CSV table of C-alpha atoms in Angstrom, one decimal:
chain,number,residue,atom,x,y,z
M,1,MET,CA,77.2,176.7,132.8
M,2,THR,CA,79.3,174.1,130.9
M,3,ARG,CA,80.6,171.1,132.2
M,4,TRP,CA,83.9,168.8,131.3
M,5,HIS,CA,83.9,165.3,130.5
M,6,PRO,CA,86.8,164.1,132.1
M,7,LEU,CA,88.4,161.7,129.1
M,8,ALA,CA,87.0,164.7,127.0
M,9,LEU,CA,89.8,167.1,129.0
M,10,VAL,CA,92.2,164.7,129.1
M,11,ILE,CA,92.4,164.6,124.6
M,12,GLY,CA,91.7,168.0,124.8
M,13,LEU,CA,95.4,167.8,127.3
M,14,LEU,CA,97.6,165.5,124.8
M,15,ALA,CA,96.4,167.8,121.4
M,16,ALA,CA,97.8,170.5,123.0
M,17,VAL,CA,101.4,169.5,123.5
M,18,GLY,CA,100.8,167.5,120.1
M,19,LEU,CA,100.6,163.9,121.5
M,20,TYR,CA,97.3,163.3,120.0
M,21,GLY,CA,95.3,164.0,116.9
M,22,SER,CA,97.4,165.5,113.9
M,23,THR,CA,98.6,169.1,115.0
M,24,ALA,CA,101.4,170.8,112.5
M,25,ALA,CA,105.1,169.7,112.1
M,26,VAL,CA,107.6,172.1,113.2
M,27,ALA,CA,109.9,172.0,111.3
M,28,ALA,CA,113.3,171.6,112.8
M,29,ALA,CA,116.1,174.2,112.5
M,30,PRO,CA,119.0,174.1,109.5
M,31,LEU,CA,122.3,173.5,111.5
M,32,THR,CA,124.6,176.0,111.9
M,33,VAL,CA,128.1,175.5,109.7
M,34,ALA,CA,129.9,174.1,112.8
M,35,GLN,CA,127.1,172.0,113.3
M,36,ALA,CA,126.9,170.4,110.1
M,37,ILE,CA,131.6,170.2,110.5
M,38,ALA,CA,130.5,168.5,113.5
M,39,THR,CA,127.9,165.9,111.6
M,40,GLN,CA,129.8,164.4,108.9
M,41,ASN,CA,128.3,161.1,109.2
M,42,GLY,CA,126.3,160.5,105.9
M,43,SER,CA,122.5,161.8,106.9
M,44,SER,CA,120.7,164.3,105.5
M,45,ALA,CA,120.2,168.3,106.4
M,46,THR,CA,119.5,171.5,105.4
M,47,VAL,CA,122.7,173.9,106.9
M,48,ARG,CA,122.7,177.6,107.1
M,49,GLY,CA,125.5,179.6,106.2
M,50,TYR,CA,126.7,182.9,104.2
M,51,VAL,CA,128.6,182.4,100.7
M,52,VAL,CA,132.4,183.0,101.7
M,53,GLY,CA,133.6,181.4,97.6
M,54,GLN,CA,134.1,178.9,96.1
M,55,PRO,CA,136.4,175.7,97.0
M,56,THR,CA,139.0,174.6,94.4
M,57,ALA,CA,141.3,171.6,96.7
M,58,THR,CA,140.9,170.8,100.3
M,59,ASN,CA,142.1,173.8,101.9
M,60,THR,CA,141.9,176.7,98.9
M,61,VAL,CA,138.8,178.6,98.5
M,62,ILE,CA,138.5,181.5,96.1
M,63,ARG,CA,136.7,185.4,96.5
M,64,SER,CA,136.6,186.4,92.7
M,65,GLY,CA,137.8,184.6,88.7
M,66,TYR,CA,135.1,181.5,89.5
M,67,PRO,CA,135.9,178.9,87.3
M,68,ASN,CA,132.7,177.6,87.5
M,69,ASP,CA,129.4,176.8,88.7
M,70,PHE,CA,129.7,173.1,90.5
M,71,ALA,CA,130.2,174.4,94.3
M,72,LEU,CA,130.4,177.1,96.9
M,73,ALA,CA,131.5,177.2,100.4
M,74,LEU,CA,129.5,178.1,103.6
M,75,ALA,CA,130.6,180.0,107.0
M,76,ASP,CA,128.3,181.2,109.9
M,77,SER,CA,130.2,184.3,109.3
M,78,ALA,CA,130.6,185.9,105.8
M,79,ALA,CA,133.7,187.5,107.1
M,80,THR,CA,134.9,184.1,107.5
M,81,THR,CA,138.3,183.6,105.7
M,82,SER,CA,139.7,180.3,107.5
M,83,THR,CA,138.5,177.2,105.6
M,84,SER,CA,139.1,174.9,108.7
M,85,SER,CA,135.5,177.0,109.4
M,86,MET,CA,133.9,176.3,106.1
M,87,VAL,CA,131.6,173.5,104.8
M,88,TYR,CA,131.8,172.4,101.4
M,89,VAL,CA,128.3,172.5,99.1
M,90,GLN,CA,128.4,170.5,96.0
M,91,ILE,CA,126.2,171.5,93.4
M,92,PRO,CA,124.0,169.4,91.4
M,93,SER,CA,123.9,170.1,87.5
M,94,ALA,CA,120.1,171.5,87.8
M,95,PHE,CA,120.9,174.0,90.6
M,96,ARG,CA,124.1,175.5,88.9
M,97,ALA,CA,122.5,178.2,86.6
M,98,SER,CA,120.9,179.4,89.9
M,99,TRP,CA,123.2,178.5,92.4
M,100,GLY,CA,127.0,178.7,91.1
M,101,LEU,CA,129.3,181.9,91.2
M,102,LYS,CA,130.2,181.2,88.0
M,103,THR,CA,127.4,183.3,87.1
M,104,ASN,CA,125.5,184.1,90.1
M,105,PRO,CA,128.8,186.2,91.7
M,106,SER,CA,126.0,188.3,93.6
M,107,LEU,CA,125.7,185.4,95.7
M,108,LEU,CA,129.0,186.2,97.4
M,109,GLY,CA,128.2,187.4,101.2
M,110,LYS,CA,124.7,186.2,101.2
M,111,GLN,CA,123.0,184.0,104.0
M,112,ILE,CA,120.8,180.5,102.0
M,113,ASP,CA,119.7,177.0,103.3
M,114,VAL,CA,121.0,174.5,101.5
M,115,THR,CA,120.0,170.7,102.0
M,116,GLY,CA,121.8,167.6,101.1
M,117,SER,CA,123.6,164.7,102.6
M,118,LEU,CA,126.7,165.6,105.3
M,119,SER,CA,129.2,163.9,103.6
M,120,ALA,CA,132.8,164.7,102.8
M,121,TYR,CA,133.6,167.1,99.5
M,122,PHE,CA,137.6,167.7,98.3
M,123,SER,CA,138.3,165.5,101.1
M,124,HIS,CA,136.3,168.6,103.9
M,125,PRO,CA,133.5,168.7,105.6
M,126,GLY,CA,131.0,169.0,103.0
M,127,LEU,CA,127.3,168.6,102.0
M,128,THR,CA,126.6,167.3,98.8
M,129,SER,CA,123.6,165.3,96.6
M,130,SER,CA,122.4,168.5,97.2
M,131,THR,CA,118.1,168.5,96.8
M,132,ALA,CA,117.2,171.9,97.7
M,133,PHE,CA,118.8,175.3,97.9
M,134,ALA,CA,116.8,179.1,99.2
M,135,PHE,CA,118.0,182.2,100.5
M,136,ALA,CA,118.0,182.0,104.3
M,137,GLY,CA,114.4,182.3,105.7
M,138,THR,CA,112.3,181.2,102.5
M,139,THR,CA,111.0,178.0,101.6
M,140,PRO,CA,113.1,176.1,98.7
M,141,PRO,CA,110.4,173.8,96.4
M,142,PRO,CA,109.9,171.0,97.1
M,143,THR,CA,112.1,168.2,96.9
M,144,THR,CA,111.4,164.5,95.6
M,145,THR,CA,112.7,161.0,96.1
M,146,THR,CA,112.2,159.9,92.3
M,147,PRO,CA,115.2,158.9,91.6
M,148,PRO,CA,116.8,161.2,88.4
M,149,SER,CA,115.9,160.4,85.0
M,150,THR,CA,118.8,159.4,82.7
M,151,CYS,CA,116.7,160.6,80.0
M,152,THR,CA,117.4,164.2,81.9
M,153,GLY,CA,120.6,166.5,82.5
M,154,TYR,CA,124.4,165.3,81.4
M,155,TYR,CA,122.9,161.7,80.1
M,156,ALA,CA,120.2,163.2,77.9
M,157,ALA,CA,121.5,162.6,74.9
M,158,ALA,CA,121.9,158.5,76.1
M,159,CYS,CA,118.0,158.0,76.6
M,160,ASN,CA,116.2,155.0,76.1
M,161,LYS,CA,119.2,153.6,74.1
M,162,THR,CA,120.7,150.4,74.2
M,163,GLY,CA,123.8,148.4,72.5
M,164,SER,CA,126.1,150.4,69.9
M,165,ALA,CA,123.7,153.2,69.7
M,166,LEU,CA,124.1,154.2,74.0
M,167,LYS,CA,127.9,153.5,72.9
M,168,THR,CA,127.3,156.2,70.0
M,169,ALA,CA,125.3,158.9,72.3
M,170,LEU,CA,128.0,158.8,75.2
M,171,ASN,CA,130.9,159.1,73.4
M,172,GLY,CA,129.2,162.1,71.7
M,173,ILE,CA,128.8,163.1,75.5
M,174,ILE,CA,131.8,162.7,77.8
M,175,ARG,CA,134.0,163.7,74.5
M,176,THR,CA,134.0,167.3,75.2
M,177,GLN,CA,136.1,167.7,77.8
M,178,THR,CA,139.0,169.5,79.1
M,179,LYS,CA,142.3,168.1,78.0
M,180,LEU,CA,145.5,168.0,80.3
M,181,SER,CA,148.8,168.1,79.7
M,182,TYR,CA,151.1,165.3,81.1
M,183,ASP,CA,152.8,167.8,83.7
M,184,GLN,CA,149.3,168.7,84.7
M,185,VAL,CA,147.8,165.2,85.3
M,186,TRP,CA,150.9,165.0,88.4
M,187,ASP,CA,148.8,167.8,90.6
M,188,ALA,CA,145.5,166.7,89.9
M,189,LEU,CA,146.1,163.0,90.9
M,190,LYS,CA,147.3,165.0,94.2
M,191,VAL,CA,143.5,165.7,94.6
M,192,THR,CA,141.8,163.2,93.1
M,193,ASP,CA,143.7,160.2,94.5
M,194,GLN,CA,143.7,162.0,98.3
M,195,ASP,CA,143.6,159.2,101.3
M,196,PRO,CA,140.7,160.3,102.4
M,197,ASN,CA,142.3,160.1,105.8
M,198,ASN,CA,145.7,162.1,105.4
M,199,SER,CA,145.1,164.8,102.8
M,200,SER,CA,149.2,164.7,102.4
M,201,ASN,CA,148.9,161.5,100.8
M,202,VAL,CA,147.9,159.7,97.4
M,203,ILE,CA,146.7,156.1,97.2
M,204,LEU,CA,148.6,154.3,95.1
M,205,LEU,CA,146.0,151.6,92.8
M,206,TYR,CA,147.2,148.3,92.9
M,207,SER,CA,149.4,148.8,95.9
M,208,GLY,CA,146.4,150.5,98.8
M,209,THR,CA,149.0,151.8,100.8
M,210,SER,CA,149.6,155.4,101.4
M,211,ARG,CA,151.5,157.6,100.4
M,212,SER,CA,152.9,160.8,100.5
M,213,LYS,CA,151.8,163.8,97.5
M,214,SER,CA,156.0,164.8,97.9
M,215,LEU,CA,156.9,161.5,96.5
M,216,ASN,CA,156.2,161.7,92.7
M,217,GLY,CA,158.6,161.3,90.2
M,218,GLY,CA,160.5,158.0,88.6
M,219,ASP,CA,163.2,156.6,91.9
M,220,PRO,CA,162.1,153.1,93.1
M,221,ASP,CA,160.6,154.6,96.1
M,222,ASP,CA,158.4,157.2,94.8
M,223,TRP,CA,155.0,157.1,92.6
M,224,ASN,CA,154.2,158.3,89.2
M,225,ARG,CA,151.0,158.1,86.5
M,226,GLU,CA,150.5,154.3,86.0
M,227,HIS,CA,147.8,154.5,82.6
M,228,VAL,CA,145.0,151.3,83.4
M,229,TRP,CA,144.8,151.0,80.0
M,230,ALA,CA,148.4,150.5,78.5
M,231,GLN,CA,150.3,153.2,76.6
M,232,SER,CA,151.3,150.9,74.2
M,233,HIS,CA,147.5,149.5,73.7
M,234,GLY,CA,147.6,151.8,71.2
M,235,GLY,CA,150.5,153.2,70.6
M,236,PHE,CA,149.2,156.4,72.2
M,237,GLY,CA,151.7,157.6,75.5
M,238,THR,CA,152.0,160.4,77.3
M,239,ALA,CA,149.6,162.4,74.2
M,240,VAL,CA,147.1,165.0,75.0
M,241,GLY,CA,144.5,163.1,75.4
M,242,PRO,CA,144.3,159.6,75.8
M,243,GLY,CA,147.8,160.2,77.1
M,244,THR,CA,146.9,162.6,79.7
M,245,ASP,CA,143.2,160.8,80.2
M,246,LEU,CA,142.5,161.2,84.3
M,247,HIS,CA,139.7,158.9,83.9
M,248,HIS,CA,142.1,156.1,83.4
M,249,LEU,CA,145.7,157.7,85.2
M,250,ARG,CA,146.0,156.5,89.0
M,251,PRO,CA,149.4,156.7,91.2
M,252,GLU,CA,150.8,153.8,91.6
M,253,ASP,CA,154.2,152.4,92.7
M,254,VAL,CA,157.2,153.2,90.8
M,255,THR,CA,158.6,149.7,91.0
M,256,VAL,CA,155.0,148.3,90.4
M,257,ASN,CA,154.0,149.7,87.4
M,258,ALA,CA,157.0,149.2,85.6
M,259,VAL,CA,155.9,144.9,86.8
M,260,ARG,CA,152.9,145.2,85.3
M,261,GLY,CA,153.7,147.3,82.7
M,262,ASN,CA,151.0,146.0,79.5
M,263,LEU,CA,149.5,143.3,80.8
M,264,ASP,CA,146.5,142.6,79.6
M,265,PHE,CA,144.0,142.4,82.3
M,266,ASP,CA,142.3,138.7,84.1
M,267,ASN,CA,142.3,136.6,87.0
M,268,GLY,CA,145.1,133.9,88.1
M,269,GLY,CA,148.9,134.3,88.3
M,270,ASN,CA,151.3,132.6,90.5
M,271,LEU,CA,153.3,135.2,90.3
M,272,THR,CA,153.3,138.4,92.9
M,273,HIS,CA,154.9,141.8,93.8
M,274,PRO,CA,156.1,142.5,97.7
M,275,GLU,CA,154.9,146.0,97.3
M,276,ALA,CA,151.5,144.9,95.9
M,277,PRO,CA,149.9,142.3,98.3
M,278,GLY,CA,146.7,140.9,96.8
M,279,ASN,CA,147.8,140.9,93.0
M,280,THR,CA,149.4,138.6,90.5
M,281,TYR,CA,150.3,138.3,87.6
M,282,ASP,CA,151.4,136.0,85.1
M,283,THR,CA,153.7,136.8,81.7
M,284,ASP,CA,150.4,137.7,79.6
M,285,SER,CA,147.7,139.1,82.6
M,286,TRP,CA,147.9,140.9,86.0
M,287,GLN,CA,145.1,140.9,88.6
M,288,PRO,CA,144.5,143.6,90.7
M,289,ARG,CA,143.4,143.6,93.9
M,290,ALA,CA,139.7,142.7,95.4
M,291,ALA,CA,139.0,146.0,96.5
M,292,VAL,CA,139.9,148.0,92.7
M,293,LYS,CA,138.7,145.2,90.7
M,294,GLY,CA,135.6,147.1,89.8
M,295,ASP,CA,137.7,150.6,89.4
M,296,VAL,CA,139.9,148.8,87.3
M,297,ALA,CA,137.1,147.8,84.8
M,298,ARG,CA,135.2,150.7,84.5
M,299,MET,CA,138.4,153.1,83.4
M,300,LEU,CA,138.8,150.6,81.1
M,301,PHE,CA,134.9,150.2,79.7
M,302,TYR,CA,135.6,154.6,79.5
M,303,MET,CA,138.2,154.5,77.6
M,304,ALA,CA,136.9,152.2,74.8
M,305,VAL,CA,134.0,153.9,74.6
M,306,ARG,CA,135.7,157.9,75.0
M,307,TYR,CA,138.0,156.7,72.0
M,308,GLU,CA,137.0,156.0,69.0
M,309,SER,CA,137.9,156.4,65.1
M,310,GLY,CA,137.1,160.2,65.3
M,311,ASP,CA,140.2,160.6,68.2
M,312,GLY,CA,142.8,159.4,66.1
M,313,ILE,CA,142.7,156.0,67.4
M,314,ASP,CA,139.7,153.6,67.7
M,315,LEU,CA,140.6,152.1,71.1
M,316,GLU,CA,138.6,148.2,71.7
M,317,LEU,CA,138.0,145.5,74.3
M,318,ASN,CA,138.2,142.0,73.6
M,319,ASN,CA,138.3,138.8,75.0
M,320,SER,CA,142.7,138.6,74.5
M,321,THR,CA,145.6,138.7,77.2
M,322,SER,CA,148.4,138.6,74.0
M,323,ASN,CA,146.9,142.1,72.9
M,324,GLY,CA,150.9,143.5,72.8
M,325,SER,CA,150.7,147.3,70.9
M,326,SER,CA,147.0,146.4,69.6
M,327,PRO,CA,144.8,149.2,70.3
M,328,TYR,CA,143.0,146.4,72.2
M,329,HIS,CA,142.5,145.6,75.6
M,330,GLY,CA,141.6,142.9,77.7
M,331,LYS,CA,139.9,140.3,78.8
M,332,LEU,CA,136.6,141.6,78.2
M,333,SER,CA,134.0,139.0,80.0
M,334,VAL,CA,136.9,139.1,83.0
M,335,LEU,CA,136.3,142.6,83.1
M,336,LYS,CA,132.2,142.3,82.7
M,337,GLN,CA,132.2,140.2,86.3
M,338,TRP,CA,135.1,142.7,88.5
M,339,SER,CA,132.5,145.4,87.5
M,340,ALA,CA,129.6,143.7,88.8
M,341,GLU,CA,131.8,142.0,92.0
M,342,ASP,CA,132.9,145.1,93.1
M,343,PRO,CA,130.5,148.0,92.3
M,344,PRO,CA,132.1,151.9,92.6
M,345,ASP,CA,132.3,152.9,96.1
M,346,ALA,CA,132.4,156.4,98.0
M,347,PHE,CA,136.1,156.7,96.4
M,348,GLU,CA,135.8,155.9,93.0
M,349,GLN,CA,132.4,157.8,92.6
M,350,ARG,CA,134.1,161.4,94.3
M,351,ARG,CA,136.9,160.5,92.1
M,352,ASN,CA,134.5,161.0,88.9
M,353,GLN,CA,132.8,164.1,90.7
M,354,LEU,CA,136.4,165.9,90.8
M,355,ILE,CA,137.2,165.1,87.5
M,356,ASP,CA,134.5,166.7,86.2
M,357,ASP,CA,134.2,169.4,88.5
M,358,SER,CA,137.7,170.6,88.3
M,359,TYR,CA,139.7,169.4,85.5
M,360,GLN,CA,138.4,167.4,82.4
M,361,HIS,CA,134.7,168.2,82.6
M,362,ASN,CA,133.4,164.9,81.7
M,363,ARG,CA,132.2,161.9,83.2
M,364,ASN,CA,133.5,157.8,83.5
M,365,PRO,CA,129.2,156.6,82.3
M,366,PHE,CA,129.9,153.3,84.3
M,367,ILE,CA,130.6,154.9,87.8
M,368,ASP,CA,127.3,156.9,87.2
M,369,HIS,CA,125.3,153.9,85.5
M,370,PRO,CA,127.0,151.0,85.8
M,371,GLU,CA,124.5,149.2,84.0
M,372,TRP,CA,125.4,150.3,80.9
M,373,VAL,CA,128.2,147.5,81.3
M,374,GLY,CA,125.8,145.0,79.8
M,375,SER,CA,123.8,147.0,77.5
M,376,ILE,CA,126.7,148.0,75.7
M,377,TRP,CA,128.6,144.5,76.3
M,378,PRO,CA,126.0,141.9,76.4
């Protein structure tokens, strides 16, 4: 007859319930789409749902004629048509060939598991920065916690470059874009600059206020299309290309836009505008509110790299605030300071992604890699 020592019996019981030793961990069950919608807190999770189409706007999901491979919508039933019961999935470039609907339309109706961050996408409950895709019940390939290399994907041509070589490489990357008409900019801004807390409004760049999307136009209380790189600094006006590039066009109150005019950017100024608190200006420069100083700087960095001599115009940054109608903008030293002090936030990053996904299909590299500012403009 075998006798058990009391201590051995206790250890055996603890092991049996997983409280001692190394028993196999049980993987957490995937969240349902309903659970994902209710848990938009930025945490990482795996969500299981049926592919029900491709989101193209906050309240629009299409089921055919997919324009690209950048996003898909999941629901708890393959028959779901209400966008309020869907979660929108951002598809990173590494997964688009296998999981994008334009390339793989047969995915419609399939049940899949996606791992990513429970964060809004298209101002809608979403799953962003996805790290794994798999058909439901299968094991996705292991993911890595190593940050993506700048030598792969979209920025591959910029690998290991610095200074003027980096600027040239980035120009070659971002100049491949879809160009919008000036009229198309109206509708695009209603999506790219949508108020995260009110889908009927846009956020005005300098004012920081939320205003109805329908109040776009030329009346004093309307918002219009602010060219952050002033149109007269190079004379491009509203021409398709630099005059319609969403990466530097933002909604702004008509009267505030008129006062900013074609002023360069700099610290200081003793004048203010009642509809743009936190902004100051003088006869030759404008200082935006603190929350968007970095945004302004990175828009100008983009323009200086995107529009080179091959575009019929060569935009450059300098350290002046008296540029007038020359194709220059300043003040470079201050813009560099603003970019460092106000790094890219979620609104700016989401905006960059929407322009890439849905409109121009190019990116602002200084939102993705703020460290490149110091390399190009030491």
